Tab-separated table of C-alpha atoms and ligand atoms in Angstrom:
chain	number	residue	atom	x	y	z
A	1	UNK	CA	68.159	162.145	158.169
A	2	UNK	CA	67.115	162.096	154.497
A	3	UNK	CA	65.286	159.051	153.264
A	4	UNK	CA	66.326	157.793	149.824
A	5	UNK	CA	63.761	154.984	149.501
A	6	UNK	CA	62.116	156.674	146.524
A	7	UNK	CA	65.463	157.241	144.856
A	8	UNK	CA	66.226	153.548	145.341
A	9	UNK	CA	62.898	152.590	143.726
A	10	UNK	CA	63.726	154.761	140.729
A	11	UNK	CA	67.446	154.092	140.240
A	12	UNK	CA	68.167	150.564	141.400
A	13	UNK	CA	67.492	147.867	138.794
A	14	UNK	CA	64.538	145.700	139.851
A	15	UNK	CA	66.496	142.441	140.416
A	16	UNK	CA	68.978	144.303	142.641
A	17	UNK	CA	66.136	145.963	144.551
A	18	UNK	CA	64.484	142.573	145.039
A	19	UNK	CA	67.787	141.243	146.383
A	20	UNK	CA	68.043	144.149	148.842
A	21	UNK	CA	64.486	143.471	150.038
A	22	UNK	CA	65.334	139.820	150.472
A	23	UNK	CA	68.478	140.844	152.397
A	24	UNK	CA	66.325	143.002	154.708
A	25	UNK	CA	63.885	140.154	155.269
A	26	UNK	CA	66.628	137.676	156.201
A	27	UNK	CA	68.158	140.253	158.568
A	28	UNK	CA	64.814	140.428	160.418
A	29	UNK	CA	64.862	136.729	161.257
A	30	UNK	CA	65.650	136.153	164.896
A	31	UNK	CA	67.790	133.125	164.143
A	32	UNK	CA	70.424	135.133	162.237
A	33	UNK	CA	71.140	137.533	165.115
A	34	UNK	CA	71.495	140.722	163.091
A	35	UNK	CA	70.835	143.974	164.917
A	36	UNK	CA	71.112	146.248	161.895
A	37	UNK	CA	71.724	145.911	158.167
A	38	UNK	CA	73.096	148.644	155.890
A	39	UNK	CA	73.938	149.154	152.267
A	40	UNK	CA	77.389	150.795	152.116
A	41	UNK	CA	80.238	151.692	149.756
A	42	UNK	CA	80.145	152.561	146.072
A	43	UNK	CA	76.524	151.662	145.476
A	44	UNK	CA	75.351	154.262	147.993
A	45	UNK	CA	77.666	156.859	146.438
A	46	UNK	CA	76.417	156.099	142.943
A	47	UNK	CA	72.794	155.987	144.018
A	48	UNK	CA	72.998	159.424	145.615
A	49	UNK	CA	74.595	160.679	142.379
A	50	UNK	CA	71.574	159.299	140.550
A	51	UNK	CA	73.524	156.490	138.916
A	52	UNK	CA	72.995	152.815	139.382
A	53	UNK	CA	75.759	150.340	140.140
A	54	UNK	CA	75.232	146.709	140.918
A	55	UNK	CA	78.071	145.857	143.310
A	56	UNK	CA	76.206	145.292	146.547
A	57	UNK	CA	78.204	145.932	149.753
A	58	UNK	CA	76.323	145.143	152.955
A	59	UNK	CA	77.422	146.003	156.463
A	60	UNK	CA	75.923	143.986	159.286
A	61	UNK	CA	75.849	144.911	162.950
A	62	UNK	CA	76.029	141.383	164.334
A	63	UNK	CA	77.395	138.176	162.877
A	64	UNK	CA	78.343	138.972	159.263
A	65	UNK	CA	79.421	135.527	158.020
A	66	UNK	CA	76.436	133.844	159.771
A	67	UNK	CA	74.110	136.305	158.080
A	68	UNK	CA	75.866	135.774	154.734
A	69	UNK	CA	75.219	132.024	154.973
A	70	UNK	CA	71.503	132.569	155.661
A	71	UNK	CA	71.115	135.133	152.862
A	72	UNK	CA	73.017	132.988	150.408
A	73	UNK	CA	70.741	130.073	151.222
A	74	UNK	CA	67.673	132.217	150.631
A	75	UNK	CA	69.031	133.531	147.305
A	76	UNK	CA	70.207	130.124	146.117
A	77	UNK	CA	73.783	131.426	145.944
A	78	UNK	CA	77.143	130.325	147.294
A	79	UNK	CA	79.243	131.819	150.057
A	80	UNK	CA	82.834	132.469	148.993
A	81	UNK	CA	85.799	134.280	150.506
A	82	UNK	CA	84.939	134.115	154.207
A	83	UNK	CA	87.734	136.023	155.973
A	84	UNK	CA	89.019	136.372	159.485
A	85	UNK	CA	87.954	140.050	159.306
A	86	UNK	CA	84.276	139.011	159.510
A	87	UNK	CA	83.649	139.390	155.776
A	88	UNK	CA	82.165	137.022	153.210
A	89	UNK	CA	80.993	137.176	149.624
A	90	UNK	CA	77.843	135.672	148.160
A	91	UNK	CA	77.813	134.704	144.511
A	92	UNK	CA	74.463	134.205	142.811
A	93	UNK	CA	73.939	133.557	139.112
A	94	UNK	CA	73.762	137.280	138.427
A	95	UNK	CA	75.195	139.167	141.410
A	96	UNK	CA	78.052	139.345	143.864
A	97	UNK	CA	77.188	140.582	147.326
A	98	UNK	CA	79.931	141.491	149.787
A	99	UNK	CA	78.885	141.139	153.395
A	100	UNK	CA	81.003	142.627	156.176
A	101	UNK	CA	80.575	142.756	159.912
A	102	UNK	CA	80.502	146.433	160.880
A	103	UNK	CA	83.889	147.005	162.460
A	104	UNK	CA	86.588	149.312	163.723
A	105	UNK	CA	90.028	148.846	162.221
A	106	UNK	CA	93.344	149.624	163.852
A	107	UNK	CA	96.737	149.359	162.197
A	108	UNK	CA	99.855	148.100	163.968
A	109	UNK	CA	102.023	149.919	161.472
A	110	UNK	CA	101.299	151.906	158.334
A	111	UNK	CA	100.323	149.722	155.405
A	112	UNK	CA	99.733	146.699	157.626
A	113	UNK	CA	96.552	144.687	157.396
A	114	UNK	CA	94.111	145.957	160.037
A	115	UNK	CA	93.157	144.496	163.407
A	116	UNK	CA	89.371	144.498	163.539
A	117	UNK	CA	86.794	144.805	166.329
A	118	UNK	CA	83.019	144.558	165.729
A	119	UNK	CA	81.248	147.895	166.003
A	120	UNK	CA	78.186	149.939	165.090
A	121	UNK	CA	77.729	151.641	161.712
A	122	UNK	CA	79.102	154.997	162.872
A	123	UNK	CA	82.503	153.525	163.684
A	124	UNK	CA	82.364	151.385	160.556
A	125	UNK	CA	81.872	154.451	158.367
A	126	UNK	CA	84.587	156.339	160.224
A	127	UNK	CA	87.274	153.850	159.077
A	128	UNK	CA	86.552	154.392	155.377
A	129	UNK	CA	88.595	156.109	152.707
A	130	UNK	CA	86.662	159.149	151.457
A	131	UNK	CA	83.571	161.015	152.600
A	132	UNK	CA	81.715	160.065	149.420
A	133	UNK	CA	82.327	156.389	150.233
A	134	UNK	CA	81.440	156.770	153.924
A	135	UNK	CA	77.655	156.859	153.669
A	136	UNK	CA	75.207	154.072	154.468
A	137	UNK	CA	71.566	153.345	153.702
A	138	UNK	CA	69.608	151.612	156.451
A	139	UNK	CA	67.954	148.472	155.132
A	140	UNK	CA	66.216	147.472	158.378
A	141	UNK	CA	62.457	147.178	157.763
A	142	UNK	CA	61.483	149.979	160.150
A	143	UNK	CA	64.088	152.464	158.794
A	144	UNK	CA	64.255	151.310	155.131
A	145	UNK	CA	65.977	153.927	152.977
A	146	UNK	CA	67.355	156.238	155.682
A	147	UNK	CA	70.650	157.764	154.588
A	148	UNK	CA	73.382	157.892	157.215
A	149	UNK	CA	75.973	160.487	156.266
A	150	UNK	CA	78.076	161.505	159.277
A	151	UNK	CA	80.999	162.877	157.231
A	152	UNK	CA	79.255	165.117	154.724
A	153	UNK	CA	79.507	162.685	151.815
A	154	UNK	CA	76.384	164.035	150.151
A	155	UNK	CA	77.662	167.585	150.211
A	156	UNK	CA	81.054	166.470	148.838
A	157	UNK	CA	79.231	164.648	146.054
A	158	UNK	CA	77.452	167.884	145.213
A	159	UNK	CA	80.756	169.789	145.357
A	160	UNK	CA	82.470	167.039	143.317
A	161	UNK	CA	85.129	166.664	145.990
A	162	UNK	CA	87.312	163.721	147.028
A	163	UNK	CA	88.175	164.194	150.663
A	164	UNK	CA	89.488	161.881	153.354
A	165	UNK	CA	87.836	161.611	156.757
A	166	UNK	CA	90.975	162.447	158.727
A	167	UNK	CA	94.550	163.575	158.164
A	168	UNK	CA	96.114	160.141	158.843
A	169	UNK	CA	94.032	158.301	156.281
A	170	UNK	CA	96.950	157.710	153.887
A	171	UNK	CA	99.256	156.759	156.721
A	172	UNK	CA	96.726	154.061	157.681
A	173	UNK	CA	96.361	152.880	154.119
A	174	UNK	CA	98.638	154.425	151.452
A	175	UNK	CA	96.796	152.569	148.653
A	176	UNK	CA	94.048	155.135	149.134
A	177	UNK	CA	96.190	157.493	147.052
A	178	UNK	CA	95.615	155.233	144.044
A	179	UNK	CA	91.922	155.053	144.884
A	180	UNK	CA	91.747	158.850	145.117
A	181	UNK	CA	93.030	159.405	141.573
A	182	UNK	CA	90.788	156.605	140.339
A	183	UNK	CA	87.640	158.217	141.729
A	184	UNK	CA	88.776	161.705	140.790
A	185	UNK	CA	89.158	160.858	137.126
A	186	UNK	CA	86.260	158.413	136.926
A	187	UNK	CA	83.769	160.802	138.460
A	188	UNK	CA	85.254	164.046	137.145
A	189	UNK	CA	85.791	165.270	140.732
A	190	UNK	CA	88.749	167.061	142.368
A	191	UNK	CA	90.827	165.817	145.277
A	192	UNK	CA	90.685	168.444	147.994
A	193	UNK	CA	93.895	170.406	148.607
A	194	UNK	CA	94.353	169.268	152.222
A	195	UNK	CA	93.806	165.667	151.135
A	196	UNK	CA	96.551	166.085	148.516
A	197	UNK	CA	98.833	167.514	151.219
A	198	UNK	CA	98.184	164.488	153.460
A	199	UNK	CA	98.730	162.142	150.553
A	200	UNK	CA	102.056	163.690	149.627
A	201	UNK	CA	103.227	163.937	153.222
A	202	UNK	CA	102.590	160.221	153.800
A	203	UNK	CA	103.650	158.993	150.355
A	204	UNK	CA	106.761	157.278	151.726
A	205	UNK	CA	104.495	154.937	153.694
A	206	UNK	CA	103.976	153.017	150.464
A	207	UNK	CA	107.229	151.261	151.344
A	208	UNK	CA	105.268	149.249	153.907
A	209	UNK	CA	102.613	148.106	151.446
A	210	UNK	CA	102.963	144.629	149.951
A	211	UNK	CA	103.408	144.176	146.179
A	212	UNK	CA	100.099	142.303	146.014
A	213	UNK	CA	98.128	145.249	147.408
A	214	UNK	CA	99.828	147.793	145.163
A	215	UNK	CA	99.290	145.536	142.167
A	216	UNK	CA	95.595	145.075	142.985
A	217	UNK	CA	94.949	148.837	143.048
A	218	UNK	CA	97.063	149.363	139.941
A	219	UNK	CA	94.917	146.758	138.143
A	220	UNK	CA	91.787	148.627	139.219
A	221	UNK	CA	93.181	151.758	137.617
A	222	UNK	CA	93.874	149.906	134.384
A	223	UNK	CA	90.271	148.668	134.519
A	224	UNK	CA	88.905	152.219	134.409
A	225	UNK	CA	87.857	153.976	131.209
A	226	UNK	CA	89.773	156.996	132.572
A	227	UNK	CA	92.970	154.969	133.103
A	228	UNK	CA	95.253	157.357	131.188
A	229	UNK	CA	94.028	160.390	133.138
A	230	UNK	CA	94.281	158.496	136.435
A	231	UNK	CA	97.852	157.371	135.706
A	232	UNK	CA	98.829	160.846	134.606
A	233	UNK	CA	97.355	162.349	137.761
A	234	UNK	CA	99.040	159.677	139.926
A	235	UNK	CA	102.333	160.601	138.338
A	236	UNK	CA	101.702	164.324	138.719
A	237	UNK	CA	100.888	163.956	142.429
A	238	UNK	CA	103.974	161.817	143.012
A	239	UNK	CA	101.958	158.698	143.821
A	240	UNK	CA	103.684	156.532	141.216
A	241	UNK	CA	107.055	157.791	142.413
A	242	UNK	CA	106.119	156.887	145.990
A	243	UNK	CA	105.414	153.338	144.892
A	244	UNK	CA	108.777	153.113	143.141
A	245	UNK	CA	111.147	155.671	141.622
A	246	UNK	CA	111.162	153.375	138.570
A	247	UNK	CA	107.430	153.815	138.120
A	248	UNK	CA	107.320	156.468	135.433
A	249	UNK	CA	105.179	156.558	132.344
A	250	UNK	CA	106.407	158.464	129.311
A	251	UNK	CA	104.050	161.045	127.877
A	252	UNK	CA	103.965	159.136	124.607
A	253	UNK	CA	102.957	155.965	126.433
A	254	UNK	CA	100.246	157.867	128.279
A	255	UNK	CA	98.917	159.291	125.038
A	256	UNK	CA	98.989	155.828	123.478
A	257	UNK	CA	97.056	154.411	126.461
A	258	UNK	CA	94.483	157.123	125.912
A	259	UNK	CA	94.309	156.413	122.171
A	260	UNK	CA	93.576	152.716	122.688
A	261	UNK	CA	90.611	152.643	125.079
A	262	UNK	CA	89.376	149.211	124.019
A	263	UNK	CA	92.656	147.346	124.317
A	264	UNK	CA	93.286	144.764	127.021
A	265	UNK	CA	95.153	145.680	130.240
A	266	UNK	CA	98.246	143.728	129.179
A	267	UNK	CA	98.573	145.973	126.134
A	268	UNK	CA	98.553	149.018	128.384
A	269	UNK	CA	101.127	147.366	130.637
A	270	UNK	CA	103.198	146.789	127.489
A	271	UNK	CA	102.915	150.489	126.640
A	272	UNK	CA	104.213	151.356	130.106
A	273	UNK	CA	107.071	148.859	129.728
A	274	UNK	CA	107.870	150.095	126.213
A	275	UNK	CA	109.896	153.102	127.337
A	276	UNK	CA	111.438	151.780	130.574
A	277	UNK	CA	115.143	151.107	130.889
A	278	UNK	CA	116.197	147.623	131.942
A	279	UNK	CA	116.969	148.707	135.462
A	280	UNK	CA	113.645	150.547	135.768
A	281	UNK	CA	111.767	147.511	134.488
A	282	UNK	CA	113.619	145.211	136.912
A	283	UNK	CA	112.922	147.532	139.837
A	284	UNK	CA	109.264	147.894	138.944
A	285	UNK	CA	108.835	144.148	138.458
A	286	UNK	CA	110.353	143.555	141.875
A	287	UNK	CA	108.043	146.144	143.431
A	288	UNK	CA	104.829	144.861	141.861
A	289	UNK	CA	105.715	141.159	141.735
A	290	UNK	CA	103.258	140.704	138.861
A	291	UNK	CA	102.417	137.492	136.963
A	292	UNK	CA	104.696	136.223	134.183
A	293	UNK	CA	102.890	137.920	131.271
A	294	UNK	CA	103.175	141.305	132.989
A	295	UNK	CA	106.867	140.708	133.680
A	296	UNK	CA	107.454	139.937	130.013
A	297	UNK	CA	105.437	143.000	128.971
A	298	UNK	CA	107.334	145.318	131.327
A	299	UNK	CA	110.733	143.818	130.509
A	300	UNK	CA	110.363	143.703	126.702
A	301	UNK	CA	110.701	147.469	126.206
A	302	UNK	CA	114.374	147.781	127.076
A	303	UNK	CA	115.288	144.721	124.987
A	304	UNK	CA	113.402	146.237	122.078
A	305	UNK	CA	115.255	149.544	122.481
A	306	UNK	CA	118.498	147.626	121.882
A	307	UNK	CA	117.385	146.466	118.429
A	308	UNK	CA	115.210	149.402	117.393
A	309	UNK	CA	117.998	151.126	115.462
A	310	UNK	CA	118.781	147.933	113.506
A	311	UNK	CA	115.177	147.934	112.313
A	312	UNK	CA	115.876	151.286	110.642
A	313	UNK	CA	118.337	149.725	108.189
A	314	UNK	CA	117.283	149.729	104.567
A	315	UNK	CA	118.997	146.443	103.673
A	316	UNK	CA	117.155	144.193	106.156
A	317	UNK	CA	115.798	140.995	104.692
A	318	UNK	CA	112.446	139.707	105.965
A	319	UNK	CA	114.210	136.725	107.557
A	320	UNK	CA	116.427	139.160	109.487
A	321	UNK	CA	113.388	141.083	110.697
A	322	UNK	CA	111.953	137.760	111.840
A	323	UNK	CA	115.145	136.904	113.684
A	324	UNK	CA	115.115	140.242	115.477
A	325	UNK	CA	111.448	140.215	116.462
A	326	UNK	CA	110.350	136.613	116.859
A	327	UNK	CA	111.353	136.399	120.534
A	328	UNK	CA	109.144	139.297	121.672
A	329	UNK	CA	105.623	138.984	123.055
A	330	UNK	CA	103.190	140.072	120.333
A	331	UNK	CA	101.520	142.674	122.553
A	332	UNK	CA	104.894	144.238	123.360
A	333	UNK	CA	105.512	144.699	119.626
A	334	UNK	CA	102.012	146.021	119.071
A	335	UNK	CA	102.763	148.540	121.827
A	336	UNK	CA	106.006	149.511	120.054
A	337	UNK	CA	104.098	149.877	116.796
A	338	UNK	CA	101.707	152.232	118.531
A	339	UNK	CA	104.678	154.346	119.667
A	340	UNK	CA	107.028	154.029	116.701
A	341	UNK	CA	107.922	156.991	114.486
A	342	UNK	CA	106.808	156.731	110.844
A	343	UNK	CA	110.149	155.300	109.705
A	344	UNK	CA	111.473	151.905	108.510
A	345	UNK	CA	111.226	150.618	112.065
A	346	UNK	CA	107.496	151.053	111.927
A	347	UNK	CA	107.234	149.314	108.564
A	348	UNK	CA	109.322	146.409	109.870
A	349	UNK	CA	107.125	146.034	112.948
A	350	UNK	CA	103.992	146.165	110.883
A	351	UNK	CA	105.195	143.617	108.357
A	352	UNK	CA	106.245	141.197	111.104
A	353	UNK	CA	102.995	141.569	113.030
A	354	UNK	CA	100.665	141.514	110.072
A	355	UNK	CA	102.327	139.141	107.694
A	356	UNK	CA	105.797	137.702	108.232
A	357	UNK	CA	105.070	135.904	111.474
A	358	UNK	CA	102.403	133.831	109.721
A	359	UNK	CA	104.614	132.851	106.781
A	360	UNK	CA	105.420	129.168	107.239
A	361	UNK	CA	107.094	126.597	104.962
A	362	UNK	CA	104.750	124.532	102.812
A	363	UNK	CA	106.580	121.340	103.789
A	364	UNK	CA	105.991	119.839	107.214
A	365	UNK	CA	108.274	117.703	109.349
A	366	UNK	CA	106.448	114.618	108.060
A	367	UNK	CA	107.103	115.693	104.481
A	368	UNK	CA	110.805	115.940	105.292
A	369	UNK	CA	110.828	112.441	106.814
A	370	UNK	CA	109.083	111.156	103.701
A	371	UNK	CA	111.709	112.868	101.560
A	372	UNK	CA	114.374	110.850	103.360
A	373	UNK	CA	115.607	113.253	106.039
A	374	UNK	CA	116.604	111.221	109.114
A	375	UNK	CA	114.506	111.746	112.239
A	376	UNK	CA	116.226	114.121	114.699
A	377	UNK	CA	117.429	117.712	115.052
A	378	UNK	CA	118.122	118.050	111.311
A	379	UNK	CA	114.382	118.228	110.694
A	380	UNK	CA	114.106	121.353	112.863
A	381	UNK	CA	117.152	122.955	111.253
A	382	UNK	CA	115.863	122.308	107.750
A	383	UNK	CA	112.437	123.686	108.657
A	384	UNK	CA	114.203	126.823	109.932
A	385	UNK	CA	116.046	127.154	106.628
A	386	UNK	CA	112.822	126.653	104.718
A	387	UNK	CA	111.116	129.291	106.858
A	388	UNK	CA	113.905	131.773	106.156
A	389	UNK	CA	113.783	130.979	102.448
A	390	UNK	CA	110.022	131.440	102.409
A	391	UNK	CA	110.309	134.750	104.308
A	392	UNK	CA	112.836	136.014	101.755
A	393	UNK	CA	110.780	134.541	98.904
A	394	UNK	CA	113.685	132.502	97.536
A	395	UNK	CA	111.281	129.550	97.376
A	396	UNK	CA	107.737	129.629	96.045
A	397	UNK	CA	106.325	126.161	95.488
A	398	UNK	CA	106.598	122.821	97.323
A	399	UNK	CA	108.985	121.685	94.607
A	400	UNK	CA	111.220	124.695	95.299
A	401	UNK	CA	111.276	123.698	98.949
A	402	UNK	CA	112.068	120.062	98.134
A	403	UNK	CA	114.883	121.195	95.863
A	404	UNK	CA	116.308	123.298	98.674
A	405	UNK	CA	116.098	120.352	101.085
A	406	UNK	CA	117.873	118.068	98.632
A	407	UNK	CA	120.597	120.646	98.124
A	408	UNK	CA	121.095	121.410	101.800
A	409	UNK	CA	120.714	117.900	103.264
A	410	UNK	CA	124.068	116.447	102.122
A	411	UNK	CA	125.875	119.594	103.304
A	412	UNK	CA	124.215	119.433	106.690
A	413	UNK	CA	124.865	115.698	107.031
A	414	UNK	CA	128.565	116.097	106.230
A	415	UNK	CA	128.839	119.094	108.587
A	416	UNK	CA	127.266	116.922	111.281
A	417	UNK	CA	129.856	114.180	110.669
A	418	UNK	CA	132.753	116.581	110.850
A	419	UNK	CA	131.680	117.728	114.319
B	1	CTP	N1	87.237	151.080	151.382
B	1	CTP	C1	88.088	151.888	152.126
B	1	CTP	N2	89.447	151.830	151.954
B	1	CTP	C2	89.968	150.965	151.042
B	1	CTP	C3	89.132	150.137	150.284
B	1	CTP	C4	87.746	150.238	150.467
B	1	CTP	O1	87.613	152.659	152.932
B	1	CTP	N3	91.302	150.919	150.876
B	1	CTP	C5	85.776	151.164	151.620
B	1	CTP	C6	85.088	152.321	150.912
B	1	CTP	O2	84.032	152.769	151.739
B	1	CTP	C7	84.512	151.675	149.666
B	1	CTP	C8	84.116	150.307	150.203
B	1	CTP	O3	85.118	150.000	151.176
B	1	CTP	O4	83.407	152.400	149.182
B	1	CTP	C9	84.046	149.225	149.163
B	1	CTP	O5	85.298	149.069	148.526
B	1	CTP	P1	85.391	148.831	146.963
B	1	CTP	O6	84.455	147.777	146.542
B	1	CTP	O7	86.831	148.711	146.612
B	1	CTP	O8	84.932	150.262	146.462
B	1	CTP	P2	83.650	150.843	145.817
B	1	CTP	O9	83.387	152.148	146.463
B	1	CTP	O10	82.551	149.861	145.769
B	1	CTP	O11	84.270	151.244	144.447
B	1	CTP	P3	84.051	150.859	142.986
B	1	CTP	O12	82.982	151.785	142.529
B	1	CTP	O13	85.369	151.099	142.344
B	1	CTP	O14	83.669	149.412	142.974
């Protein structure tokens, strides 16, 4: 068994290393009843690749949550998220440490949450997604740094290969398909052919996965620097289609996602929504059950398509552009601007986003009251008229606005009486 203690000394940032040493010390206390303690998951993978990551995942043979409480106490942290699966998280000022009881997982049906039974590390590693994520480093004092790699993770790291541990891996947990493309594009690896076959064979099992779980893995993809490549690959392998036939991303949207690496996730969601039809957006929203801002972002595209051709007209006044665009979320319009052809539509979007939407009347509601307008809905209607006039530049000064109010007020009052 290779020992990676030296590699840990070199690659792991000192505060993280100190935390791991503290974790080993606490595990040696008789009172906490821990038989073995291991570092697992992404940090082991990244360490063996010579990269450092700071998300600490610990696997405990023994009482995981009890150990988490003792370690948290020692680190001056707080235990959060204790689950019935024997897991807990510790939050310190600088770190999050996930602690799990080493366990075997069985699934009552594909996509279901697992039933768990405490186990040793070998079984715990055997339930994991990919060989490169199924390695552990022993943190017990007498074996500190020993790498446990029963599934050839190290060799797959060298070969840059994403490979599942067994053929039913995606049937157990279809969300692993989204994880596979995420790791593939993040690390610059390739998913092994047989793993792709298994993934495609069991794609339909996504039907059994809850919206919340699909959404969580989709968010992780959007959080990656390689999000455009991962989404493109997920589409190519039929993973998006397995989640929902409505889950398609136009090539222009993909390119735009790639071109805007520093934008927020909601902007990228808006780019995906930008080219969906209404029925696709509705279907996708139902499948992902996302929060309200995502729903708006996904749904705005089809509504925008309905007015896009009007924005091409040469005789549009600024106030008409405002009327067409003011109901849309700003990010949805910024997404459309990113995609729009270099025509009048684009100019209209740009002028609304950059200038028109900030153009407000000089007079306020209070000014209108002072000018003798009765309190009530007329104030709002007059402010709307003033806004339109200001957008179309038919008023310039405060006096122009007051003149307009004085001209329009009697008409509006008499219209009100007639009704
Ligand atoms: N895991 C799994 N199947 C899943 C989710 C997680 O087998 N559906 C296992 C993997 O061994 C993974 C570990 O749990 O390495 C921790 O999960 P997570 O924190 O999501 O992954 P990391 O590998 O730490 O990935 P990342 O680098 O994206 O944080």
